[in-house]
Amino acid sequence: MSRGHFITLEGGEGAGKSTLARALSERLRADGASVVTTREPGGSPKAEAIREAVLAGRIKEYGAFAEALMFSAARIDHIDRLIRPALSQDNWVICDRFIDSTRVYQGVLGDIDAGLLKELEQVTVDGLMPKLTLILDLDPEIGLARAARRRSPGESVDRFESETLTFHRRLREAYLEIARREPQRCVVLDADKSPAALADAAWAALSERLMTTREP
Ligand code: T5A
């Protein structure tokens, strides 16, 4: 078992990221690894507080750049409090959403200037990039239906789930574009599979990309 790596899971609503994060962490642990699973927005107490505000739609009226700033503030705390310390202790870190969510949801869909967003990203992550990003590709109609089925009675739709189908189709394309531009980091997985089949495909990608390499 090589020492831990930073892995991120990305994709549209209900694509199966949280389910896959659990499956991957179980397989890594069975293989003898120490694993920390986390999510964005969130992952630290301050970041979870920001999550609540943004997903409740309280920042929406200030525009996409303000939302990007909030996600970035949450990310800085999450990186400092949880991700870097976990990696420095040789844990694997599996994070449900990270920079690509900001690039896609706020950058592409929010129409923020690409150069400005890149600068914000660089300041935010301060050199920390995922070693591997698994992009779960799924027809948004299927993903949104999954997310709706999981919702408990009376629970409201969040800030981004309530966007139009056109928005979610553009999201899917934007993720695929990131994968085309960064093939070294990104692997696209067909998320229209059973959870077990998706976990197998993810494990194969992880094994191929990470298990054979040793950090210097
Ligand atoms: N956001 C986030 C931004 O706009 N910018 C940012 O920078 C960041 C970090 C986060 C929202 O914030 C936005 C993006 C999001 O809109 P969230 O509630 O965390 O909000 O939303 P999601 O990350 O989309 O989480 P979901 O829980 O909706 O989706 P998952 O994690 O992809 O799906 P999962 O695993 O919870 O599964 C959903 C349902 O489908 C079933 C599960 O059992 C569950 O019921 N399922 C499957 N069914 C069939 N086949 C499979 N393979 C399945 N996998 C799971």
Short mmCIF file of N, CA and C in Angstrom, two decimals, residues 42 70 79 154:
data_model
loop_
_atom_site.label_atom_id
_atom_site.label_comp_id
_atom_site.label_asym_id
_atom_site.label_seq_id
_atom_site.Cartn_x
_atom_site.Cartn_y
_atom_site.Cartn_z
N GLY A 42 -18.11 22.07 3.24
CA GLY A 42 -18.17 21.47 4.56
C GLY A 42 -16.86 20.83 4.94
N MET A 70 -17.60 32.48 -0.98
CA MET A 70 -18.04 31.71 0.20
C MET A 70 -17.53 30.27 0.13
N ILE A 79 -9.26 22.86 4.16
CA ILE A 79 -7.90 22.42 3.83
C ILE A 79 -7.00 22.53 5.07
N GLY A 154 -41.17 16.69 3.14
CA GLY A 154 -41.10 18.04 3.71
C GLY A 154 -39.76 18.71 3.53
#
